[in-house]
Structure formats: C-alpha cells, structure tokens
Short mmCIF file of C-alpha atoms in Angstrom, two decimals:
data_model
loop_
_atom_site.label_atom_id
_atom_site.label_comp_id
_atom_site.label_asym_id
_atom_site.label_seq_id
_atom_site.Cartn_x
_atom_site.Cartn_y
_atom_site.Cartn_z
CA ASN S 1 140.67 5.43 -242.85
CA ALA S 2 137.27 6.37 -244.17
CA GLY S 3 135.40 8.95 -242.18
CA VAL S 4 131.70 8.97 -241.50
CA MET S 5 129.95 8.10 -244.75
CA GLN S 6 126.49 9.35 -245.52
CA ASN S 7 124.35 8.58 -248.53
CA PRO S 8 122.70 9.78 -250.51
CA ARG S 9 124.29 13.23 -250.45
CA HIS S 10 121.23 14.69 -252.13
CA LEU S 11 117.71 13.28 -252.17
CA VAL S 12 114.60 14.70 -253.78
CA ARG S 13 111.20 13.42 -252.78
CA ARG S 14 107.62 14.44 -253.47
CA ARG S 15 105.23 15.05 -250.62
CA GLY S 16 103.94 11.78 -249.21
CA GLN S 17 106.93 9.69 -250.26
CA GLU S 18 109.45 8.07 -247.95
CA ALA S 19 113.04 9.17 -247.44
CA ARG S 20 115.77 6.85 -246.19
CA LEU S 21 119.12 8.29 -245.18
CA ARG S 22 122.05 6.04 -244.42
CA CYS S 23 125.09 6.54 -242.25
CA SER S 24 128.14 4.35 -241.84
CA PRO S 25 130.15 5.40 -238.78
CA MET S 26 133.89 5.55 -238.64
CA LYS S 27 135.65 2.25 -238.12
CA GLY S 28 135.63 1.31 -234.46
CA HIS S 29 132.81 3.71 -233.59
CA SER S 30 129.73 2.22 -231.98
CA HIS S 31 127.72 5.37 -231.31
CA VAL S 32 125.75 7.27 -233.93
CA TYR S 33 123.96 10.59 -233.72
CA TRP S 34 121.60 12.27 -236.16
CA TYR S 35 121.21 16.05 -236.37
CA ARG S 36 118.99 18.17 -238.58
CA GLN S 37 120.06 21.53 -239.95
CA LEU S 38 117.62 23.91 -241.57
CA PRO S 39 119.05 26.56 -243.93
CA GLU S 40 120.90 29.27 -242.01
CA GLU S 41 120.22 27.51 -238.71
CA GLY S 42 122.10 25.40 -236.18
CA LEU S 43 122.35 21.69 -235.57
CA LYS S 44 119.29 20.26 -233.88
CA PHE S 45 119.76 16.96 -232.07
CA MET S 46 117.40 14.25 -233.24
CA VAL S 47 118.50 10.84 -231.98
CA TYR S 48 121.43 9.00 -230.40
CA LEU S 49 121.90 5.30 -231.04
CA GLN S 50 124.23 2.49 -230.18
CA LYS S 51 124.21 -0.82 -232.01
CA GLU S 52 120.66 -2.23 -231.78
CA ASN S 53 119.67 0.37 -229.16
CA ILE S 54 118.10 3.81 -229.21
CA ILE S 55 119.67 5.70 -226.32
CA ASP S 56 117.95 9.08 -226.69
CA GLU S 57 115.32 10.02 -229.26
CA SER S 58 114.07 13.12 -227.48
CA GLY S 59 114.80 15.34 -230.47
CA MET S 60 112.96 13.28 -233.03
CA PRO S 61 109.36 14.03 -234.00
CA LYS S 62 107.03 11.39 -232.62
CA GLU S 63 105.37 10.73 -235.95
CA ARG S 64 106.80 9.80 -239.35
CA PHE S 65 110.42 9.71 -238.16
CA SER S 66 112.30 6.60 -237.06
CA ALA S 67 115.91 5.57 -236.71
CA GLU S 68 117.79 2.35 -236.32
CA PHE S 69 121.35 1.13 -236.01
CA PRO S 70 121.35 -2.62 -236.63
CA LYS S 71 124.03 -5.04 -235.55
CA GLU S 72 125.23 -5.20 -239.15
CA GLY S 73 125.08 -2.39 -241.64
CA PRO S 74 124.60 1.35 -241.52
CA SER S 75 122.35 3.44 -239.35
CA ILE S 76 119.16 4.45 -241.12
CA LEU S 77 117.05 7.57 -240.57
CA ARG S 78 113.64 7.03 -242.10
CA ILE S 79 111.10 9.73 -242.78
CA GLN S 80 107.69 8.55 -243.89
CA GLN S 81 105.13 10.66 -245.77
CA VAL S 82 107.51 13.55 -246.17
CA VAL S 83 106.26 17.14 -246.09
CA ARG S 84 107.92 20.32 -247.33
CA GLY S 85 109.01 21.18 -243.80
CA ASP S 86 111.23 18.10 -243.76
CA SER S 87 113.51 19.74 -246.34
CA ALA S 88 116.84 20.13 -244.55
CA ALA S 89 120.36 18.81 -244.29
CA TYR S 90 120.61 15.74 -242.09
CA PHE S 91 123.99 15.12 -240.52
CA CYS S 92 125.20 11.94 -238.98
CA ALA S 93 128.05 11.83 -236.48
CA SER S 94 129.79 8.99 -234.75
CA SER S 95 131.94 8.49 -231.67
CA ARG S 96 133.80 5.71 -229.99
CA GLY S 97 131.51 6.05 -227.02
CA LEU S 98 134.21 5.11 -224.55
CA GLY S 99 133.82 6.81 -221.19
CA ASP S 100 133.37 10.51 -221.76
CA THR S 101 135.72 10.98 -224.70
CA GLY S 102 132.94 12.87 -226.36
CA GLU S 103 134.45 13.84 -229.71
CA LEU S 104 132.01 13.52 -232.58
CA PHE S 105 133.05 13.04 -236.17
CA PHE S 106 130.56 14.28 -238.73
CA GLY S 107 129.68 13.11 -242.20
CA GLU S 108 129.13 15.48 -245.10
CA GLY S 109 125.36 15.37 -244.68
CA SER S 110 122.36 14.30 -246.72
CA ARG S 111 120.35 17.13 -248.20
CA LEU S 112 116.68 16.32 -248.51
CA THR S 113 114.45 18.39 -250.75
CA VAL S 114 110.72 17.78 -250.65
CA LEU S 115 108.82 19.07 -253.66
CA GLY A 1 118.35 18.57 -220.90
CA GLU A 2 121.34 20.70 -221.78
CA ASN A 3 120.70 24.10 -223.37
CA VAL A 4 123.52 25.93 -225.15
CA GLU A 5 123.29 29.56 -226.17
CA GLN A 6 125.77 31.15 -228.57
CA HIS A 7 126.50 34.79 -229.39
CA PRO A 8 126.78 36.60 -231.68
CA SER A 9 124.86 34.97 -234.51
CA THR A 10 126.93 36.89 -237.08
CA LEU A 11 130.35 38.45 -236.78
CA SER A 12 132.30 40.42 -239.36
CA VAL A 13 135.95 41.37 -238.83
CA GLN A 14 138.79 42.75 -240.88
CA GLU A 15 141.60 40.40 -241.83
CA GLY A 16 144.18 40.41 -239.07
CA ASP A 17 141.75 41.35 -236.32
CA SER A 18 140.63 39.01 -233.56
CA ALA A 19 137.25 37.30 -233.32
CA VAL A 20 135.53 36.14 -230.13
CA ILE A 21 132.48 33.90 -229.92
CA LYS A 22 130.79 33.20 -226.60
CA CYS A 23 128.61 30.35 -225.37
CA THR A 24 126.74 29.57 -222.18
CA TYR A 25 125.42 26.21 -221.05
CA SER A 26 122.81 25.23 -218.51
CA ASP A 27 123.82 21.84 -217.10
CA SER A 28 126.68 22.04 -214.61
CA ALA A 29 127.37 18.33 -215.22
CA SER A 30 128.60 19.04 -218.78
CA ASN A 31 132.28 18.22 -218.95
CA TYR A 32 133.34 18.44 -222.58
CA PHE A 33 133.15 21.57 -224.75
CA PRO A 34 134.12 21.28 -228.42
CA TRP A 35 134.07 23.89 -231.16
CA TYR A 36 133.22 22.97 -234.73
CA LYS A 37 133.76 24.85 -237.98
CA GLN A 38 131.35 24.30 -240.83
CA GLU A 39 132.18 25.45 -244.34
CA LEU A 40 129.53 25.85 -246.99
CA GLY A 41 128.08 22.53 -248.11
CA LYS A 42 130.18 20.48 -245.72
CA GLY A 43 129.85 18.75 -242.40
CA PRO A 44 131.13 20.32 -239.18
CA GLN A 45 134.79 19.73 -238.37
CA LEU A 46 136.25 19.81 -234.88
CA ILE A 47 138.77 22.64 -234.48
CA ILE A 48 139.44 22.68 -230.75
CA ASP A 49 137.97 21.29 -227.57
CA ILE A 50 138.32 21.70 -223.83
CA ARG A 51 137.41 19.57 -220.87
CA SER A 52 136.04 20.74 -217.57
CA ASN A 53 139.28 20.20 -215.68
CA VAL A 54 141.06 22.80 -217.84
CA GLY A 55 140.50 26.55 -217.92
CA GLU A 56 142.20 27.43 -221.19
CA LYS A 57 143.59 25.70 -224.25
CA LYS A 58 145.44 27.12 -227.23
CA ASP A 59 146.29 25.77 -230.65
CA GLN A 60 148.18 28.23 -232.86
CA ARG A 61 145.75 31.05 -233.67
CA ILE A 62 142.76 29.62 -231.85
CA ALA A 63 142.12 29.38 -228.13
CA VAL A 64 139.24 28.39 -225.94
CA THR A 65 138.53 29.49 -222.37
CA LEU A 66 136.15 27.88 -219.91
CA ASN A 67 134.58 29.37 -216.79
CA LYS A 68 132.81 26.53 -215.01
CA THR A 69 131.46 28.70 -212.24
CA ALA A 70 129.72 31.00 -214.67
CA LYS A 71 128.98 28.15 -217.10
CA HIS A 72 130.37 29.91 -220.13
CA PHE A 73 133.13 29.28 -222.63
CA SER A 74 134.58 31.26 -225.48
CA LEU A 75 136.44 30.79 -228.74
CA HIS A 76 139.17 33.26 -229.65
CA ILE A 77 140.66 33.49 -233.11
CA THR A 78 143.62 35.82 -233.52
CA GLU A 79 145.12 37.20 -236.73
CA THR A 80 142.04 36.20 -238.67
CA GLN A 81 142.37 35.21 -242.32
CA PRO A 82 139.75 35.02 -245.10
CA GLU A 83 139.82 31.23 -244.90
CA ASP A 84 138.54 31.49 -241.31
CA SER A 85 135.20 32.59 -242.78
CA ALA A 86 132.67 29.87 -241.89
CA VAL A 87 129.97 29.02 -239.40
CA TYR A 88 131.26 28.10 -235.95
CA PHE A 89 129.32 25.97 -233.47
CA CYS A 90 129.98 25.50 -229.80
CA ALA A 91 128.70 22.44 -227.98
CA ALA A 92 128.43 21.06 -224.47
CA SER A 93 128.47 17.38 -223.70
CA ILE A 94 127.74 15.03 -220.82
CA ILE A 95 129.05 11.55 -221.58
CA ASN A 96 128.17 11.22 -225.25
CA ASP A 97 125.12 13.49 -225.09
CA MET A 98 126.17 16.56 -227.09
CA ARG A 99 124.05 19.65 -227.72
CA PHE A 100 125.01 22.51 -229.99
CA GLY A 101 124.65 26.26 -229.99
CA ALA A 102 122.85 27.95 -232.88
CA GLY A 103 126.07 28.90 -234.63
CA THR A 104 128.00 32.06 -235.49
CA ARG A 105 128.60 33.06 -239.07
CA LEU A 106 132.06 34.61 -239.16
CA THR A 107 133.07 36.72 -242.14
CA VAL A 108 136.67 37.87 -242.45
CA LYS A 109 136.99 40.75 -244.90
CA PRO A 110 140.27 41.04 -246.79
#
C-alpha cells in the first residue's frame, strides 16, 4: 500500500536549466494535484489533473511551467529555464476523485534548489 | 475561486493547555473542510475533517467545529503535547477543488 510517491526528493539546478518532478499517485487514485510551498509559507495550488486532462491550471504560471498526467506513468511537473524564485518544495497529492469525497493524500515533496 | 484565511500564523502554548486555530472561507458552496498537520521536512498529513452537513466532530484530543452561516471553522487541540508542535493547515473544498489556508505554526513548550 504505497502512498503518493514523489521523486526526486531533492533537485538542484542552475539558472536556465529544466526541472522535472514526478508524482505517482496512490493506487486507485485518478486525480493529481500539485502545490508549491515556499519556505515558511503555505501551500499554493498550482494545477489539478485527471488522467490525460488538465482540469484546473489557474494557479500555475503561464510561462515556463507545464504539467501532465498521461494515461500510463506518473504525473510530471516541468519547469523550464528555472530561476532562483522557483526554489521551493513542490508537493503532489492524489485523490480518488469520486463524487465529493475530497480527501487528499500528500507525498513527501520534491525540494528544488536553483543556484 | 475559494479563498481561505487562517489565524493565527503562529501559536505558542504550554504543554497541557488547549490550542485553537480558526479559518474562514469565501465560497458558500464549499462542503468539505480538512485539517492537515505538517512536520518539518514532510508532506502534510490529514488529522481530521468535517463535512458541511455536520457542525462538530471529535477524535480524541482534537475537534473541529463548523459554522456554515458565518463561513468559519476551527480546530481545537486539548491537552497539548510537545509532539503536537507542527504547522497546521486548514482547507476548504468544492468537489475535488481544495484550497488551503496559509498555515499556523504551533509550538508546544514542555
């Protein structure tokens, strides 16, 4: 009964490089959410996806950021041409998405450091 | 969209005292209100939740109350212990769309 799995747990990139963060939801979960957490701050919603569909990306910057949740494989949050301000912890959560059950299960996060 | 406000941002109590954290939400359609605890370096973990058809829920030392009319809900922790020290987040959700408060850093002093 693996929980939500995120990798890498820690990622260091230089300015201008690309960062790819992966999230495997809990077994049986078809909904994935990505949140960003800056040091000493709260969880900021970025994007909500179902398999092969982006449901709500209102919290994601319009440029450089993209997310996908393919039919097979993990969800990917991709940050192109990273800048220092992208340094944060990125948390993935999943849910069954049935009706309004609502409960989210979080992974341990991926901590991105941009040098 | 939904906007959740949480107070206080930091809270320090003596071991054994009670702690109360309050949240307000903006969208009256929200129907699910979970509370998460986040320990240092870890992901948030659900500790208790309440749905809009219930006014109060208790689980051992923690309880949550919901006032739908006023659109606010609160977390109560009684007989606090040092291991309760963490950051606590409230959230409000409308059918899989969940938004979080800014968090409360609770410190329980032995």
